[in-house]
Every structure is written in C-alpha cells, then in structure tokens.
XYZ file of C-alpha atoms in Angstrom:
684
model
C -8.864 -15.523 0.376
C -6.928 -15.799 3.431
C -3.671 -17.330 3.127
C -1.905 -18.724 6.400
C 0.889 -16.913 8.028
C 3.794 -17.711 10.398
C 3.930 -16.061 13.262
C 6.986 -17.517 14.651
C 10.297 -15.462 14.727
C 12.914 -16.625 12.590
C 16.589 -16.369 14.449
C 18.857 -14.303 11.923
C 22.350 -13.445 13.024
C 23.341 -10.056 13.083
C 27.025 -8.451 12.861
C 27.504 -5.688 15.580
C 28.660 -3.463 12.988
C 25.767 -3.650 11.150
C 22.990 -3.491 14.082
C 24.803 -0.504 15.185
C 24.569 1.007 11.622
C 21.107 0.680 11.226
C 19.398 -0.460 14.055
C 18.113 -3.920 14.943
C 14.635 -3.859 13.016
C 16.335 -2.240 9.663
C 19.318 -4.830 9.874
C 16.835 -8.030 10.314
C 14.622 -6.676 7.233
C 17.630 -6.262 5.101
C 19.055 -9.747 6.494
C 15.946 -11.419 5.537
C 16.523 -10.280 2.169
C 19.934 -11.651 1.968
C 21.587 -8.116 2.268
C 23.970 -8.823 5.625
C 27.702 -7.902 4.529
C 28.489 -4.193 5.299
C 29.675 -3.850 1.631
C 26.652 -5.128 0.113
C 24.676 -2.773 2.497
C 26.159 0.188 1.320
C 25.611 -0.800 -2.008
C 22.348 -1.280 -0.950
C 21.762 2.261 0.664
C 23.869 3.960 -1.693
C 23.951 2.443 -5.103
C 25.596 4.069 -7.977
C 23.631 6.977 -9.913
C 23.874 5.679 -13.408
C 24.855 2.415 -14.858
C 27.713 2.875 -16.934
C 27.185 2.323 -20.869
C 30.632 0.680 -21.781
C 29.029 -2.198 -19.626
C 26.441 -3.241 -22.557
C 27.147 -4.614 -25.836
C 23.970 -4.107 -27.623
C 24.506 -3.523 -31.505
C 20.894 -2.043 -32.214
C 21.345 0.241 -29.564
C 25.015 1.176 -31.304
C 22.957 1.457 -34.865
C 20.221 4.122 -33.401
C 22.618 6.138 -31.920
C 24.788 6.203 -35.208
C 21.166 7.179 -37.078
C 20.387 9.929 -34.529
C 24.194 11.668 -34.611
C 24.017 11.446 -38.265
C 20.514 12.920 -38.620
C 21.210 15.650 -36.219
C 24.465 16.327 -38.390
C 22.480 16.669 -41.570
C 20.093 18.794 -39.909
C 17.264 16.330 -40.104
C 13.962 16.923 -38.229
C 13.563 14.157 -35.578
C 9.878 13.214 -35.138
C 8.799 11.477 -31.575
C 5.788 9.257 -31.422
C 4.085 7.302 -29.166
C 0.873 5.325 -28.090
C -1.209 6.524 -25.236
C 0.196 4.550 -22.326
C 2.136 6.591 -19.701
C 5.183 4.585 -20.023
C 5.412 5.523 -23.406
C 4.989 9.049 -23.010
C 7.354 9.979 -20.463
C 9.673 8.179 -22.439
C 9.156 10.263 -25.207
C 9.246 13.482 -22.869
C 12.683 12.565 -22.186
C 13.999 11.830 -25.152
C 12.307 14.966 -26.758
C 13.926 17.072 -24.093
C 17.368 15.295 -24.290
C 17.592 15.451 -28.171
C 16.664 18.803 -28.227
C 19.356 19.420 -25.414
C 21.635 17.811 -28.120
C 20.962 20.380 -30.744
C 18.605 18.289 -32.717
C 15.931 19.875 -34.498
C 13.189 17.668 -32.551
C 9.149 17.459 -32.480
C 6.759 15.453 -30.732
C 3.641 14.193 -33.610
C 0.992 12.471 -33.300
C 1.211 11.728 -36.923
C 4.777 12.019 -38.389
C 3.813 11.339 -41.770
C 1.239 14.065 -42.034
C 3.658 16.420 -40.062
C 6.151 16.058 -43.297
C 3.653 16.671 -45.641
C 2.099 19.703 -43.842
C 5.738 21.105 -43.244
C 6.697 20.048 -46.469
C 10.313 18.777 -45.824
C 9.939 15.955 -48.084
C 13.343 15.396 -50.527
C 13.845 14.066 -53.951
C 17.279 13.244 -52.588
C 15.952 11.247 -49.625
C 14.356 11.614 -46.101
C 14.743 14.795 -44.400
C 13.106 13.391 -41.263
C 14.189 10.565 -39.170
C 10.630 8.833 -37.044
C 11.385 7.764 -33.384
C 8.440 5.964 -32.177
C 7.798 4.335 -28.907
C 5.468 1.751 -28.321
C 3.406 -0.010 -30.617
C 1.867 2.168 -33.032
C 1.282 2.180 -36.766
C 4.754 3.344 -38.729
C 4.390 5.920 -41.237
C 7.771 6.795 -42.269
C 10.168 3.983 -43.126
C 13.359 3.593 -41.839
C 12.302 4.434 -38.114
C 13.590 3.698 -34.600
C 11.321 1.744 -32.774
C 11.593 1.632 -28.877
C 9.410 -1.345 -27.882
C 9.897 -4.173 -25.289
C 7.915 -6.840 -27.088
C 7.533 -10.734 -27.672
C 8.475 -11.924 -31.040
C 9.448 -9.537 -33.854
C 7.296 -6.447 -35.116
C 5.310 -6.653 -38.701
C 7.390 -4.092 -40.389
C 10.801 -5.106 -38.278
C 12.656 -5.347 -41.925
C 12.245 -1.803 -42.573
C 13.013 0.020 -38.944
C 15.521 -0.541 -36.416
C 14.074 -2.035 -33.332
C 15.286 -1.637 -29.798
C 13.825 -4.046 -27.788
C 14.919 -5.167 -24.313
C 13.308 -8.575 -23.959
C 15.902 -9.684 -26.554
C 18.880 -8.695 -23.866
C 20.087 -11.627 -21.691
C 17.870 -12.170 -18.536
C 20.572 -10.688 -16.207
C 20.850 -7.108 -18.022
C 19.450 -4.136 -16.345
C 17.421 -2.945 -19.226
C 15.371 -5.769 -19.816
C 13.816 -5.139 -16.420
C 12.817 -1.562 -16.705
C 10.055 0.453 -18.994
C 10.491 2.273 -22.057
C 11.778 5.257 -19.837
C 14.671 2.986 -19.173
C 15.167 2.400 -22.412
C 14.914 5.901 -23.654
C 17.322 7.098 -21.035
C 19.922 4.513 -22.062
C 19.622 5.967 -26.011
C 19.626 9.313 -24.951
C 22.872 8.826 -22.635
C 24.199 7.166 -25.592
C 23.769 9.920 -28.150
C 25.082 12.713 -25.763
C 28.280 10.481 -25.078
C 28.810 10.334 -28.857
C 28.235 14.033 -29.167
C 30.858 14.474 -26.142
C 27.911 15.671 -23.830
C 27.902 13.053 -21.226
C 28.147 15.391 -18.229
C 24.570 16.306 -18.697
C 23.686 12.365 -18.491
C 23.119 12.194 -14.508
C 21.673 15.119 -13.612
C 19.156 16.238 -16.361
C 16.427 13.712 -16.433
C 16.176 11.760 -13.073
C 12.551 13.050 -12.474
C 11.572 11.742 -15.975
C 13.063 8.286 -15.058
C 11.770 8.354 -11.578
C 8.126 8.672 -12.590
C 8.456 6.229 -15.847
C 9.662 3.584 -13.321
C 7.705 4.100 -10.718
C 4.423 4.385 -12.544
C 5.427 1.606 -14.992
C 5.597 -0.737 -11.913
C 9.410 -1.347 -12.204
C 10.998 -3.356 -9.618
C 13.071 -1.713 -7.168
C 15.547 -4.329 -7.402
C 16.519 -3.163 -10.992
C 15.600 0.778 -10.888
C 16.551 1.813 -7.019
C 19.726 3.578 -8.018
C 17.534 5.659 -10.775
C 14.539 6.472 -7.936
C 16.846 7.626 -5.082
C 19.045 9.913 -8.100
C 15.734 11.168 -8.778
C 14.441 11.791 -5.208
C 17.655 13.528 -4.513
C 17.880 15.790 -7.380
C 14.272 16.477 -9.202
C 15.892 17.730 -12.310
C 17.927 20.864 -13.082
C 15.307 22.092 -15.578
C 12.369 22.648 -13.355
C 9.381 20.484 -14.330
C 6.542 22.000 -11.832
C 3.847 19.511 -11.834
C 5.970 16.641 -11.672
C 8.273 17.745 -8.984
C 5.208 18.640 -6.913
C 3.881 15.339 -7.612
C 6.816 13.491 -6.553
C 7.092 15.836 -3.470
C 3.834 15.182 -2.030
C 4.151 11.481 -2.395
C 7.885 11.141 -1.389
C 6.952 9.262 1.788
C 5.033 6.535 -0.462
C 6.413 7.072 -4.096
C 4.669 4.201 -6.069
C 1.453 5.852 -4.998
C 1.924 8.540 -7.809
C 1.394 5.964 -10.324
C -1.941 6.252 -9.990
C -2.386 9.943 -10.929
C 0.594 9.975 -13.333
C -1.521 6.938 -15.138
C -4.270 9.628 -15.847
C -1.959 11.364 -18.129
C -2.914 8.752 -21.076
C -6.352 9.872 -20.920
C -5.670 13.779 -22.267
C -7.313 13.820 -25.682
C -3.879 15.249 -27.020
C -0.663 13.055 -26.216
C 1.397 16.266 -26.852
C -0.401 17.923 -23.808
C 0.830 15.263 -21.653
C 4.053 15.385 -22.918
C 4.414 19.216 -22.504
C 2.382 18.295 -18.585
C 5.840 16.418 -18.040
C 8.230 19.020 -19.314
C 6.684 21.655 -16.900
C 4.927 23.615 -19.659
C 1.108 22.557 -19.341
C -1.457 25.333 -20.152
C -4.068 25.975 -18.035
C -6.567 23.730 -19.876
C -4.454 21.149 -19.902
C -4.206 21.080 -15.877
C -7.868 21.172 -15.406
C -8.448 18.460 -18.006
C -5.341 16.168 -16.048
C -7.485 16.664 -12.532
C -10.619 15.493 -14.375
C -9.080 12.495 -15.866
C -7.512 11.705 -12.790
C -10.538 11.499 -10.781
C -11.995 9.482 -13.395
C -9.459 7.164 -13.666
C -9.385 6.725 -9.720
C -13.016 5.814 -9.822
C -12.597 3.273 -12.606
C -9.681 1.554 -10.980
C -11.728 1.396 -7.872
C -14.876 -0.117 -9.692
C -12.797 -3.001 -11.252
C -11.295 -3.815 -8.083
C -14.739 -3.641 -6.372
C -15.678 -6.227 -9.224
C -12.759 -8.374 -9.215
C -12.746 -8.820 -5.502
C -16.696 -9.888 -5.965
C -15.280 -12.585 -8.154
C -12.497 -13.593 -5.945
C -14.746 -14.452 -3.443
C -16.797 -17.137 -5.254
C -13.618 -18.526 -5.904
C -12.617 -21.437 -3.843
C -9.326 -19.540 -1.908
C -7.988 -23.011 -0.635
C -4.420 -23.372 -2.151
C -5.003 -21.067 -4.716
C -1.674 -19.330 -6.032
C -3.010 -17.490 -8.980
C -5.824 -15.333 -10.040
C -7.027 -15.118 -13.601
C -10.210 -12.782 -14.022
C -12.028 -11.491 -16.963
C -15.049 -9.468 -17.668
C -16.484 -8.125 -20.858
C -16.985 -4.420 -19.291
C -13.777 -3.829 -17.736
C -11.711 -0.508 -19.153
C -8.327 -1.594 -20.556
C -6.361 1.067 -19.292
C -6.900 0.742 -15.451
C -6.320 -3.295 -15.757
C -2.802 -2.882 -15.130
C -2.558 -0.798 -11.785
C -5.633 -2.652 -10.689
C -3.994 -5.846 -11.143
C -1.076 -4.805 -9.287
C -3.365 -3.934 -6.690
C -4.976 -7.187 -6.424
C -1.376 -8.615 -6.643
C -0.272 -7.060 -3.320
C -3.870 -7.618 -1.664
C -4.103 -11.354 -2.021
C -0.056 -11.866 -2.512
C -0.326 -13.502 -5.817
C 0.086 -13.430 -9.463
C -2.810 -11.630 -11.063
C -3.938 -11.267 -14.802
C -6.999 -8.984 -15.595
C -8.855 -9.398 -19.151
C -11.690 -7.426 -20.728
C -13.358 -8.523 -23.765
C -15.744 -6.151 -24.905
C -18.476 -7.354 -26.988
C -18.030 -4.993 -29.967
C -14.137 -6.027 -30.717
C -12.851 -9.014 -31.797
C -9.919 -9.275 -29.458
C -9.592 -9.501 -25.654
C -6.864 -7.703 -23.968
C -5.335 -7.396 -20.535
C -2.705 -7.422 -17.944
C -0.531 -9.366 -15.896
C 1.237 -8.283 -12.707
C 3.617 -10.394 -10.401
C 6.368 -9.658 -7.916
C 7.992 -12.940 -8.158
C 7.519 -14.691 -11.182
C 9.046 -13.659 -14.559
C 5.524 -13.469 -16.711
C 7.660 -12.643 -19.869
C 9.109 -16.353 -19.597
C 5.242 -17.347 -18.915
C 3.560 -15.743 -21.939
C 6.647 -16.798 -24.276
C 4.915 -20.244 -23.734
C 1.490 -19.005 -24.932
C 2.754 -17.494 -27.816
C 0.716 -19.419 -30.358
C -2.598 -17.889 -28.500
C -1.635 -14.253 -28.309
C -2.107 -11.464 -31.182
C 0.814 -9.482 -29.110
C 2.364 -9.243 -26.212
C 4.985 -6.899 -24.304
C 6.315 -5.403 -21.500
C 8.532 -6.165 -18.395
C 9.177 -9.574 -16.241
C 6.803 -8.057 -13.602
C 4.028 -6.429 -15.869
C 2.942 -7.825 -19.191
C 0.141 -6.614 -21.376
C -0.920 -8.620 -24.326
C -4.041 -9.203 -26.298
C -5.640 -12.491 -28.094
C -8.384 -13.151 -30.353
C -11.750 -13.898 -28.545
C -12.149 -17.069 -29.477
C -8.843 -18.295 -27.890
C -9.828 -16.611 -24.667
C -10.604 -19.558 -22.681
C -7.822 -21.561 -23.971
C -5.255 -18.568 -23.016
C -7.204 -18.173 -19.183
C -6.652 -21.949 -18.931
C -2.878 -22.276 -20.131
C -2.492 -19.394 -18.167
C -3.613 -20.688 -14.782
C -1.507 -24.020 -15.684
C 1.932 -21.888 -16.459
C 1.295 -19.889 -13.033
C 0.665 -22.598 -10.671
C 3.942 -24.355 -11.877
C 5.764 -21.195 -11.135
C 4.575 -20.600 -8.081
C 6.022 -22.578 -4.887
C 3.084 -24.637 -3.397
C 3.952 -23.101 0.417
C 3.429 -19.242 -0.943
C 0.128 -19.431 1.060
C 2.084 -20.004 4.059
C 3.664 -16.163 4.698
C 5.980 -14.878 6.666
C 6.377 -11.364 8.549
C 9.689 -9.708 8.199
C 9.131 -8.949 12.098
C 7.666 -10.379 14.793
C 6.832 -8.724 17.842
C 5.124 -10.285 20.915
C 2.997 -7.145 22.573
C 2.956 -8.749 26.261
C 6.544 -8.582 26.549
C 6.758 -4.895 25.165
C 6.590 -2.291 27.902
C 5.808 0.894 25.978
C 4.355 -0.620 22.651
C 3.971 2.673 20.652
C 7.241 3.612 21.475
C 8.581 0.798 20.494
C 6.683 0.828 17.261
C 8.062 4.292 16.600
C 11.279 3.098 16.878
C 10.796 0.083 14.333
C 9.281 2.733 11.728
C 11.973 5.156 12.362
C 14.679 2.502 11.477
C 13.031 0.941 8.883
C 12.274 3.961 6.817
C 16.166 4.477 6.376
C 15.748 1.555 3.802
C 12.856 4.002 1.730
C 12.171 3.820 -0.735
C 9.684 0.997 -0.912
C 7.333 -0.447 -3.764
C 7.673 -3.851 -6.460
C 10.490 -6.160 -5.501
C 11.197 -4.211 -2.244
C 7.832 -3.740 -0.362
C 7.422 -2.215 3.024
C 8.443 -4.932 5.551
C 5.326 -6.608 7.333
C 5.148 -6.754 11.033
C 3.586 -9.412 12.940
C 2.172 -8.671 16.278
C 1.141 -11.341 18.744
C -0.854 -11.563 21.579
C -2.231 -7.802 21.130
C -5.341 -6.563 23.147
C -7.107 -4.372 20.291
C -10.118 -1.465 21.378
C -11.860 -1.539 18.304
C -13.872 1.366 16.931
C -15.402 1.887 13.383
C -13.802 4.538 11.184
C -15.930 7.603 10.313
C -17.456 6.118 7.266
C -18.222 3.073 9.269
C -16.406 0.973 6.867
C -13.442 0.143 8.311
C -12.447 -1.294 11.852
C -9.973 1.289 13.608
C -7.765 0.351 17.025
C -5.850 2.643 18.759
C -2.197 2.283 19.593
C -1.292 5.092 21.807
C -1.725 8.341 19.128
C -1.316 5.728 16.409
C -4.099 3.905 14.447
C -4.282 0.230 13.091
C -6.760 -0.162 10.077
C -8.763 -3.638 9.209
C -9.990 -2.247 5.796
C -13.427 -3.098 5.114
C -13.880 -4.774 8.650
C -16.728 -2.229 9.963
C -19.329 -5.143 9.454
C -17.195 -7.381 11.707
C -17.026 -5.321 14.794
C -18.684 -7.743 16.456
C -16.993 -10.496 15.992
C -13.714 -9.115 16.616
C -14.572 -7.632 19.831
C -15.286 -11.108 20.898
C -11.530 -11.712 20.865
C -9.527 -10.221 23.931
C -6.277 -11.334 22.448
C -5.781 -11.347 18.488
C -2.597 -12.109 16.325
C -2.270 -9.342 13.511
C -0.192 -8.871 10.507
C 0.281 -4.924 9.339
C 2.171 -2.363 7.300
C 3.563 0.690 8.730
C 2.690 3.947 6.173
C 4.027 7.341 7.047
C 1.126 9.596 8.110
C 2.374 13.385 8.781
C -0.130 14.041 11.825
C 1.107 10.923 13.853
C 4.244 9.777 12.311
C 2.675 6.593 11.262
C -0.485 4.681 10.794
C -1.033 0.918 10.117
C -2.606 -0.869 7.630
C -3.760 -4.507 8.757
C -3.239 -7.454 6.406
C -4.419 -10.264 8.139
C -6.195 -10.609 11.662
C -6.748 -13.928 13.634
C -7.494 -14.729 16.826
C -4.401 -15.212 19.420
C -3.274 -18.909 19.949
C -4.756 -20.348 23.109
C -2.246 -20.391 25.823
C -2.525 -23.184 28.501
C 0.339 -23.936 31.391
C 1.566 -21.187 34.085
C -0.958 -18.582 33.000
C -4.003 -20.618 33.268
C -2.920 -22.863 35.957
C -2.258 -19.557 37.979
C -5.200 -17.300 37.149
C -7.642 -18.622 40.084
C -4.735 -17.693 42.728
C -3.470 -14.506 40.954
C -2.649 -11.638 43.542
C -3.322 -7.971 42.386
C -0.771 -5.324 43.238
C -2.241 -1.779 43.897
C -0.631 1.330 43.245
C -2.317 4.174 44.619
C -2.486 7.571 42.869
C -6.105 8.473 44.074
C -4.463 11.723 46.168
C -2.239 12.652 43.210
C -2.615 14.497 40.108
C -0.631 12.029 37.541
C -0.819 11.050 33.974
C -0.353 7.641 32.720
C 0.732 6.216 29.259
C -1.469 4.405 27.178
C 1.064 1.543 26.613
C 1.659 1.303 31.059
C 1.865 -2.534 31.590
C -0.888 -2.079 34.415
C -4.541 -1.569 34.290
C -5.150 2.079 35.052
C -8.655 3.318 37.006
C -8.874 6.615 35.432
C -12.575 6.474 35.879
C -14.498 4.246 38.784
C -16.605 1.397 37.493
C -20.001 1.403 38.864
C -20.452 -2.003 40.151
C -18.202 -4.912 41.636
C -19.195 -7.004 38.441
C -17.931 -3.742 35.940
C -14.666 -3.829 37.973
C -14.664 -7.221 38.025
C -14.749 -7.700 33.700
C -11.792 -5.205 33.880
C -9.725 -7.440 36.026
C -10.476 -10.581 33.628
C -9.478 -8.450 30.383
C -6.050 -7.105 31.904
C -3.313 -9.119 31.052
C -1.508 -7.283 34.253
C -1.142 -8.061 37.922
C -0.910 -4.173 38.759
C -4.252 -2.264 39.284
C -3.220 1.781 39.370
C -6.105 3.637 41.258
C -6.062 7.008 39.855
C -10.110 7.971 39.496
C -12.583 9.495 41.395
C -16.518 9.516 41.606
C -18.509 10.581 38.830
C -20.313 13.723 39.485
C -23.885 12.007 41.034
C -25.600 15.562 41.662
C -27.218 14.929 38.108
C -28.529 11.710 38.958
C -32.049 13.135 39.954
C -32.061 14.738 36.319
C -30.977 11.400 34.503
C -33.787 9.711 35.970
C -36.513 12.363 35.390
C -35.098 12.281 31.449
C -34.781 8.568 31.411
C -38.534 8.364 32.223
C -39.466 11.216 29.953
C -38.085 9.570 26.708
C -39.372 5.740 28.099
C -42.872 7.055 28.489
C -42.855 8.725 25.085
C -42.109 5.604 23.072
C -38.217 6.177 22.779
C -36.793 2.887 24.001
C -34.146 2.338 21.386
C -30.581 2.144 23.250
C -29.209 5.134 21.062
C -32.305 7.791 21.979
C -32.073 6.441 25.827
C -28.253 6.937 26.071
C -29.142 10.634 25.346
C -30.149 11.108 28.934
C -26.789 11.142 30.162
C -26.189 7.920 32.320
C -22.839 6.016 31.976
C -23.195 3.456 29.546
C -22.640 0.118 31.923
C -25.548 1.296 34.218
C -27.974 2.080 31.504
C -27.157 -1.633 30.196
C -28.113 -2.726 33.819
C -31.317 -0.765 34.397
C -32.412 -1.772 30.701
C -32.025 -5.032 31.822
C -34.531 -4.650 35.073
C -37.085 -2.688 32.745
C -37.027 -5.978 30.368
C -37.363 -8.627 33.324
C -40.398 -6.497 34.307
C -39.291 -4.251 37.063
C -40.633 -0.198 37.393
C -38.153 1.705 35.505
C -38.002 4.490 37.560
C -37.364 2.458 41.144
C -34.890 0.270 39.508
C -32.718 2.811 38.275
C -32.942 4.946 41.330
C -32.022 1.772 43.328
C -28.859 0.893 40.771
C -27.518 4.529 40.813
C -27.911 4.752 44.646
C -25.622 1.226 44.668
C -23.048 2.711 41.915
C -22.845 6.035 44.286
C -22.005 4.025 47.001
C -19.686 1.894 45.041
C -17.696 4.754 43.997
C -17.547 6.298 47.450
C -16.038 3.184 48.710
C -13.382 3.408 46.268
C -12.811 6.951 46.852
C -11.936 6.451 50.668
C -11.068 2.592 51.418
C -7.592 1.711 52.178
C -5.907 0.388 48.997
C -5.208 -2.946 50.801
C -8.840 -3.584 51.037
C -9.589 -2.528 47.357
C -6.445 -5.186 46.388
C -8.289 -7.921 48.514
C -11.579 -7.434 46.982
C -9.640 -7.455 43.336
C -8.387 -10.842 44.674
C -11.383 -12.454 45.258
C -13.193 -11.120 42.048
C -10.450 -12.618 40.202
C -10.512 -15.940 42.295
C -14.675 -16.217 41.678
C -15.288 -15.948 45.437
C -18.382 -13.642 46.544
C-alpha cells in the first residue's frame, strides 16, 4: 500500500516571537497542528501537571470515594484484583500503593473470595472486606467497586459500583485515558477526602506515564501526565520501571512493547511488585524471557499481516480489517498500532482460534473514534471496551463475517476519502541547501523541543525533494541505507530493491528523524519515489554548461560531504569515468583534490588476476580480490567477454589509466576544465 504524498510546501505565517522562541521548524510543526498563539504554545510546552479534581461532576466517583474512605475508617481490608492486561496491572499497582499510603489495609489478590475464606475475615455482622477490581474479571464479592471502560452495562452491574469512563461526555479527559488514569483519579479523590492531597502530584507519576504510554493513549490527552513522569520519576524509587523509562526517554512509546510483556507473568502479583520496584530475581528473569517471546510474537503477526495486506488491492483503501485463526490475542493491540502507523489508516486485527467459540480482536486508529464505531455494532458483539483510539472486543464466530463487513463500511464512512494524499510537516529541497546534514541537525534539535512524541502527536515527517542518494545495503542485507554525512537514512526491507533505486539519480523521500546516541539522529524512510522530471532551464542549458575548476592538488585540505561541488578526492581512471561523475553531479564546480593511485602494484594485480582467471575463479567477487580498482576491472572483464586476451587487455587498460591520472596530476587547471566542458557537451 503506497499512498500518494504531497511534496509541495504549504506557506504558514509565523509570528516573529514564536519563530524566535522555538525556531523556524518547530514553530512550523506546531502551526500545522493549529497551535500558533504564544499562550497556546506555552500551554503545550508546559501543561498543568495534574488536572484539578473539582472540574469533574461524576456521582459514581463520589460514591466510590465514599465507600473506600468508609472502609478505611472501619478497618476493612481492601482487596484489589484485575485481569491480565498491562493497562489493568499498572492501574492496580497504583491503587495498591496509593491506598496503602492512605492507611488502608490493602492487598492484591488473584481470587478475593478465596482470600476471604483463607484469612477467616468473614463476619456475621456484614462484609469486612471491600473488593476493587479493574477490568473484565469475574465478580466474587458483592458490592465491589469496578473500574472498566466498557460498552454497555456489566452483567452484575446492579450488585456493584461501576466506574466506566465511556459513560462520560466526549470532552471529558478521563474518557480518553486507559485504566491507570481512572485509578489515579480515584486515588486522588480518596487522598483529597483524607486531607492528603499534597502527595497526589508526585507519588505515582511514573506509573501513570507507563500506563498511558503502554496503553497507547493519545498525547493530546495525556501529555501533562507524561511530562510530569519524565520530569519526576516518582518519590518512591521503582528501579526497574524508572530504568526502562530512562532507557527509552528519547523514543518513549517504545516502552509499550517490554511493559506489555508483564501480562505474560504467571502470577499477576509478580507484575504488580515489578511495577512497584520490589521484584524478585526470579520475576526479573521470567520477565526478560517473556519480553523476548512477546517481541517475537509481535514480529510474526506483523509479517503475516503484511503478507495479507499485500494481497489486497491498495488503491483507495482507507482501512484494514484482518483476521487469522492462529494469531495470539495478547499481542494484537501493539501489532495493530504498528500497522496503523505504517499504513496510516485504522487497523483491526482479529484472531479466531478453532478451539474457541469466540473471535477476539483489537482495533487501533489515531484519528477515528473507534468507540463510536463499535457502539453502532453492539448487536454483533459479546463484549467491547477501551479508549476512542484503541478498542478490544469479542464476538461469536458465527457473527465474525458480518462484523468484518460492518467494520469496513463504518471505518470507510469515518475516514476522509482524500486521506491517501498525505502531507509532510516539513518540506526541504536538497538542491537549495548548501549543507544538508547541518540543516537537518538544526531541524532535529528544534523539533526535539516538542518531545515527547507518540499517538496523537507523532514525530513530524520530513519530505526531502531532489535528493541524490548513495545507496548501500545494511549489514544483514534486509534494508537499504543511504549516508547523509555521518547520519544514515534507512529504507526498511528495501534491500531487494537496491538495483532499481540505484538507477534513480534524484529521488523524493519522506522520512522521520529518530534520536540516535552515536550520531545524534538517524532517519526512517516512510516513502520513496523518483524525483519529478525537470524541464526548462536546466535541460536547455545542460549541453552548454561551463565547469568551474577549484585546484587543491598541491594543498592538504578536507572537504565536507555536503559541499556543493563535485570533489575529486580520487582521480578517475579514464575520461569516460570522469564524464559519468560530471553528468551525475548537479553542481557546476569541480574541486581537484586527488592524486594518482599507487601504480607500482599494477604488475602484481595482473599476475593475480591471471592466476584467478586460469583457475576458473571468474565471478566478479573472486576477481575483485586481485586488488584492481572497480572501474578498471569492469573494463577488463568487458575486454575478455568480447574475446580479447585477458593479460594483454589488462596491461593496456592499466597503462591508459596510469597515463590519464598522471595527466590529472600535472595538467593546468584550465586544460582540465576544458576537458570537462567537452565531456559534458558530448564532444570527443
């Protein structure tokens, strides 16, 4: 699926104050998002750390707070339980820590009823324990407080108190956050009632950050929590989590992948202890094993889903709804998010195991309210919940085909028909920039002021027009790399297209700059296409182009890779090779900075080449080991292929190359310039 891209730069008027404060590129990115006023920019860069509690009117929250405060006053045990999803685990960890800090006798348990029986805490006068459960787990104690973002009422809603953020208005912040946001809100409400609100802002910001990031919440709604977590990882040291946040600080949303693996631990209590900074050695070892397996399963799903997508007709497609009988359900959420970012459209992944009567799946979209979409499909669903951008659901197998058709139709209605015409936030023309690597370094430093990046506020894409690449394969041969000074641009999985793109002298590409400690940044190419054919002045004047010579043959000098000139650091071996370099260069200046090769080894080259040839080692890789410069070897092989004697041809070609390089060493600069002009004009 290769959507069309708009490589035309849109003019955006920027206030001088904003441009001076942020820099041209960062200010332009915010302006493209509609953030142009200085006050709005300040609110974006330094949002209020925690939203005030008095702005929400939610009777269920008040009732839950009252129950917990009363339970604490009556010395009841608070039993927390949750399902196996990471979003639920981190919410349970936050509530457990907060309620314990509030003076409650709190416990995290897998089976509340079994805990009650074992501890002999049942009483004839009434319950002596209050259950707080997070996510879709079976109820065991009547009167529980349930935190779950779900569509429709729970089966046991009459017996319990449900805090469901999806029942709030669309403009309310908490509707858009995963369970950890709801846990923070409940903890803050309880602590405020107990007169301990001063602890709210600092104690659990790292857990909220982890829950929002791993829950794929949009930064439009959780940026304040994420920035607070980065600025203050928590007054109570939680080493494993804090270390993970620090490791991925520059690419924060990548911690979603290792954190999600916590849901694989055999005992959820171990995951909670890991989050609270008290894991055992065995727990850490198990987490590392599950993390690797989790990553392997995600990659397998991505490969299989990509293969399915390639079989579809990509023309005009604005959604992807895919199913597979053997996909592991727990990894579908992150896999869907990866695919949505790659193909820039809503993605729904469904697994339907043969041994189950249900099909389960996840949907992810950055600019479509999936909750609203799934609400219209309620008759086909068994259960659904989540956030507007990330939804989990299940349905009966007999309804799966109908659900897929209905989902496709609904997503098409919600998606603009012109979404396949994408625009980059920043558009550059390589031919108008004297030092492209330095300019991109400046761009990167400016844009990093807008970090963090993630769902809702992704890293801005850069479109680069009329770029002259020098392609090479990555070490594993999978990817196509292009050096840009000390930086690298990578075209993922493009290794098998190397020959095709080497034929293109100028390309347009769209890429994303990511932090990289070794070289400041590296680029991840999203789109690549041949540059537009240019007519007019360049084509009309190419036949009479005049070359300007800069002579540095007698001087020791270093030249930047981005210098707007053809720098001859090594002499070409023939006039034809020089002509090829001149034709590929867009610059009218040629810098003479080379010297002759060491021709004292030429006789040894010929002997070794002849030996290998006579021994039957006639493939190019074997002959390259003889040591000859690549262009000369090609000419010699062409001579032999035409029936000429290998040794005679090699001797003549090497003598010619030696003489041509000697001429470049000694000829006046004006004569070399005259030759360059003739080569460009096509004169012999």
